[in-house]
Amino acid sequence: MGHESHQDAGAGRGDAASDQDAAAGDRVGVPWRALSDLVDEVVQARRQASIAQAAEARLLARAADLVADRIAERRQSGKRVSDADLPLREVALELGMAVRVSDRTIQARMGRAWSLVEHFPATLAAWEEGAIDPGHAWAIAHAGTGIRTPENRTRYEHLALAAAAEESPARFAPIARAIAASVDPDAFTEQVAAATAERTVRVYDLDDGLARLIADLPAPLAYAIHDRLTQMATTTP
């Protein structure tokens, strides 16, 4: 009888330990359930933000169309050609004042938005759905600007969106440029030639007898110079 009582007591202690482990497990699990909920809410908030940002891009593209229509009206009515950019200044000024940014910034945003809406509709749709971030969308539009035919743009956009699904916006921009170059190598060569022709060198005075030199160079040469200067800085006593 005593032996049976000892077994019953051991079983009771085992059950109690199991209950304690289960309770501890519940306590440990609570913060992670909360974290999972938080992650879901952040993802949803980002999706809503993407929808709003994409909607703004559509509106800015409409603003660019409004400018084009206004310019056409002025030309038909015989307005001076020298004032042809007046509608652009008017629209940019009004929008800039409304959102508290400069009119030049608004003009740049209008141009980017129009290019995105007109030339890369699948990218805009993916942005509106929250499938990509704004950085992805603008990188696709920027890298694909020089692609000349609708067929090549469509092919580029398809490849770029597939890559955007796997990469962060920061890592994606050079990938988008590489895809654009592979889809339309002639356009890429022309862009490089145009950028090379517009290279500049600038010098800015600094304090203590120093100056800063800024030069636009082909990327391989610029990185080679940077590496060489870094080596000199770390090895020179």
Coordinates of C-alpha atoms in Angstrom, one line a residue:
M1 CA 0.0 0.0 0.0
G2 CA 2.8 2.4 0.9
H3 CA 4.5 1.7 -2.4
E4 CA 1.3 2.6 -4.3
S5 CA 0.9 5.9 -2.4
H6 CA 4.5 6.8 -3.3
Q7 CA 3.7 6.2 -7.0
D8 CA 0.5 8.3 -6.7
A9 CA 2.4 11.1 -5.2
G10 CA 5.0 11.0 -7.9
A11 CA 2.4 11.1 -10.6
G12 CA 0.8 14.1 -8.9
R13 CA 4.1 15.9 -8.9
G14 CA 4.5 15.0 -12.6
D15 CA 1.1 16.4 -13.4
A16 CA 1.8 19.6 -11.5
A17 CA 5.1 20.0 -13.4
S18 CA 3.3 19.5 -16.7
D19 CA 0.7 22.1 -15.7
Q20 CA 3.5 24.6 -14.8
D21 CA 5.3 24.0 -18.1
A22 CA 2.1 24.5 -20.0
A23 CA 1.4 27.7 -18.1
A24 CA 5.0 28.9 -18.7
G25 CA 4.6 28.1 -22.4
D26 CA 1.4 30.2 -22.5
R27 CA 3.2 33.1 -20.9
V28 CA 6.1 32.8 -23.3
G29 CA 3.7 32.6 -26.3
V30 CA 1.7 35.7 -25.4
P31 CA 4.4 38.3 -26.5
W32 CA 5.0 36.5 -29.8
R33 CA 1.3 36.4 -30.6
A34 CA 1.3 40.2 -29.9
L35 CA 4.3 40.6 -32.1
S36 CA 2.7 38.6 -34.9
D37 CA -0.4 40.9 -34.7
L38 CA 1.9 43.9 -34.7
V39 CA 3.7 42.7 -37.8
D40 CA 0.3 42.2 -39.6
E41 CA -0.8 45.7 -38.6
V42 CA 2.5 47.2 -39.9
V43 CA 2.2 45.3 -43.2
Q44 CA -1.4 46.5 -43.6
A45 CA -0.4 50.1 -42.7
R46 CA 2.3 50.0 -45.4
R47 CA -0.1 48.6 -47.9
Q48 CA -2.5 51.5 -47.1
A49 CA 0.4 54.0 -47.4
S50 CA 1.3 52.5 -50.8
I51 CA -2.2 52.9 -52.0
A52 CA -2.2 56.6 -50.9
Q53 CA 1.2 57.3 -52.5
A54 CA 0.3 55.6 -55.7
A55 CA -2.9 57.7 -55.8
E56 CA -0.8 60.8 -55.4
A57 CA 1.4 59.7 -58.3
R58 CA -1.8 59.4 -60.5
L59 CA -2.9 62.9 -59.4
L60 CA 0.5 64.4 -60.2
A61 CA 0.4 62.7 -63.6
R62 CA -3.0 64.3 -64.1
A63 CA -1.4 67.6 -63.2
A64 CA 1.1 67.1 -66.0
D65 CA -1.7 66.4 -68.4
L66 CA -3.5 69.5 -67.2
V67 CA -0.4 71.6 -68.0
A68 CA -0.2 70.1 -71.5
D69 CA -3.9 70.8 -72.2
R70 CA -3.5 74.4 -70.9
I71 CA -0.4 75.0 -73.1
A72 CA -2.3 73.7 -76.2
E73 CA -5.2 76.0 -75.4
R74 CA -2.9 79.0 -75.1
R75 CA -1.3 78.2 -78.4
Q76 CA -4.6 77.9 -80.1
S77 CA -5.7 81.3 -78.7
G78 CA -2.6 83.0 -80.0
K79 CA -0.8 83.5 -76.7
R80 CA 2.9 84.4 -76.8
V81 CA 5.2 81.5 -77.2
S82 CA 7.6 83.0 -74.6
D83 CA 4.9 82.4 -72.0
A84 CA 4.4 78.7 -73.0
D85 CA 5.7 77.5 -69.6
L86 CA 3.4 79.7 -67.6
P87 CA 0.8 76.9 -67.0
L88 CA 3.5 74.7 -65.7
R89 CA 4.7 77.4 -63.3
E90 CA 1.1 78.1 -62.2
V91 CA 0.3 74.4 -61.5
A92 CA 3.6 73.7 -59.8
L93 CA 3.2 76.8 -57.6
E94 CA -0.3 76.0 -56.5
L95 CA 0.6 72.4 -55.7
G96 CA 3.8 73.4 -54.0
M97 CA 2.1 75.8 -51.7
A98 CA -0.6 73.2 -50.9
V99 CA 1.9 70.5 -49.9
R100 CA 4.6 72.9 -48.6
V101 CA 7.4 72.0 -51.1
S102 CA 9.1 74.0 -53.7
D103 CA 7.6 74.4 -57.2
R104 CA 10.7 72.9 -58.7
T105 CA 10.3 69.8 -56.6
I106 CA 6.7 69.5 -57.7
Q107 CA 7.7 69.9 -61.3
A108 CA 10.2 67.0 -60.9
R109 CA 7.5 64.9 -59.2
M110 CA 5.0 65.6 -61.9
G111 CA 7.5 64.5 -64.6
R112 CA 8.3 61.2 -62.8
A113 CA 4.7 60.5 -62.1
W114 CA 3.7 61.1 -65.7
S115 CA 6.4 58.7 -66.9
L116 CA 5.3 56.0 -64.4
V117 CA 1.6 56.3 -65.2
E118 CA 2.1 56.4 -69.0
H119 CA 4.9 54.0 -69.6
F120 CA 4.8 51.5 -66.7
P121 CA 1.2 50.7 -65.8
A122 CA 1.9 47.3 -64.4
T123 CA 4.4 48.8 -62.0
L124 CA 1.8 51.4 -60.8
A125 CA -0.7 48.6 -60.3
A126 CA 1.7 46.6 -58.2
W127 CA 2.4 49.7 -56.1
E128 CA -1.3 50.3 -55.6
E129 CA -1.7 46.7 -54.4
G130 CA 1.2 47.0 -52.0
A131 CA 3.2 44.4 -53.8
I132 CA 6.2 46.7 -54.1
D133 CA 7.4 49.8 -52.3
P134 CA 7.7 53.3 -53.7
G135 CA 11.4 52.9 -54.1
H136 CA 10.8 49.9 -56.4
A137 CA 8.3 51.8 -58.5
W138 CA 10.5 54.9 -59.0
A139 CA 13.6 52.8 -59.7
I140 CA 11.7 51.0 -62.4
A141 CA 10.4 54.2 -64.0
H142 CA 13.8 55.9 -63.8
A143 CA 15.9 53.0 -65.1
G144 CA 13.4 52.4 -67.9
T145 CA 13.2 56.0 -69.1
G146 CA 15.4 55.5 -72.1
I147 CA 13.8 52.3 -73.4
R148 CA 12.4 53.3 -76.8
T149 CA 9.7 50.8 -77.8
P150 CA 6.5 49.7 -76.0
E151 CA 7.5 46.1 -76.5
N152 CA 10.8 46.5 -74.9
R153 CA 9.3 48.6 -72.0
T154 CA 6.8 45.8 -71.4
R155 CA 9.5 43.1 -71.4
Y156 CA 11.7 45.3 -69.1
E157 CA 8.8 46.0 -66.7
H158 CA 8.0 42.3 -66.4
L159 CA 11.6 41.3 -65.6
A160 CA 12.0 44.3 -63.2
L161 CA 8.8 43.5 -61.2
A162 CA 10.0 39.9 -60.8
A163 CA 13.3 41.2 -59.4
A164 CA 11.6 43.8 -57.2
A165 CA 9.7 41.0 -55.4
E166 CA 13.0 39.6 -54.2
E167 CA 15.1 42.7 -53.4
S168 CA 14.9 45.7 -51.1
P169 CA 14.5 49.1 -52.8
A170 CA 18.1 50.1 -52.0
R171 CA 19.5 46.9 -53.6
F172 CA 17.0 47.0 -56.5
A173 CA 18.0 50.2 -58.3
P174 CA 21.3 48.9 -59.9
I175 CA 19.4 45.7 -60.8
A176 CA 16.8 47.7 -62.6
R177 CA 19.5 49.5 -64.5
A178 CA 21.1 46.3 -65.5
I179 CA 17.8 44.8 -66.7
A180 CA 17.1 47.9 -68.8
A181 CA 20.6 47.7 -70.3
S182 CA 20.0 44.1 -71.3
V183 CA 16.6 44.7 -72.8
D184 CA 17.6 47.8 -74.8
P185 CA 21.5 47.9 -75.1
D186 CA 21.4 50.6 -77.7
A187 CA 19.4 53.0 -75.6
F188 CA 21.7 52.3 -72.6
T189 CA 24.8 53.1 -74.8
E190 CA 23.2 56.3 -75.8
Q191 CA 22.4 57.2 -72.2
V192 CA 26.0 56.6 -71.2
A193 CA 27.3 58.7 -74.1
A194 CA 24.9 61.6 -73.1
A195 CA 25.9 61.4 -69.5
T196 CA 29.6 61.3 -70.5
A197 CA 29.1 64.4 -72.6
E198 CA 27.6 66.2 -69.6
R199 CA 30.3 65.4 -67.2
T200 CA 31.5 68.2 -64.9
V201 CA 34.2 68.9 -62.4
R202 CA 33.6 71.2 -59.4
V203 CA 35.8 72.5 -56.6
Y204 CA 34.5 73.8 -53.3
D205 CA 36.6 75.7 -50.8
L206 CA 36.7 74.3 -47.3
D207 CA 38.2 75.6 -44.0
D208 CA 41.8 75.2 -43.0
G209 CA 43.3 75.5 -46.5
L210 CA 41.4 72.5 -47.9
A211 CA 39.1 72.1 -50.9
R212 CA 36.7 69.5 -52.1
L213 CA 36.9 68.1 -55.6
I214 CA 33.8 66.6 -57.2
A215 CA 34.1 65.0 -60.6
D216 CA 31.6 63.0 -62.7
L217 CA 33.4 59.9 -63.9
P218 CA 32.6 56.5 -65.4
A219 CA 31.7 54.3 -62.4
P220 CA 34.6 51.8 -62.8
L221 CA 37.1 54.7 -62.9
A222 CA 35.5 56.4 -59.9
Y223 CA 35.6 53.3 -57.8
A224 CA 39.2 52.6 -58.8
I225 CA 40.2 56.2 -57.7
H226 CA 38.3 55.8 -54.5
D227 CA 40.1 52.5 -53.7
R228 CA 43.5 54.0 -54.5
L229 CA 43.0 57.1 -52.4
T230 CA 41.7 54.9 -49.5
Q231 CA 44.8 52.8 -49.7
M232 CA 47.0 55.9 -49.7
A233 CA 45.2 57.3 -46.7
T234 CA 45.6 54.1 -44.7
T235 CA 49.2 53.4 -45.6
T236 CA 50.7 56.9 -45.6
P237 CA 52.2 57.7 -42.1

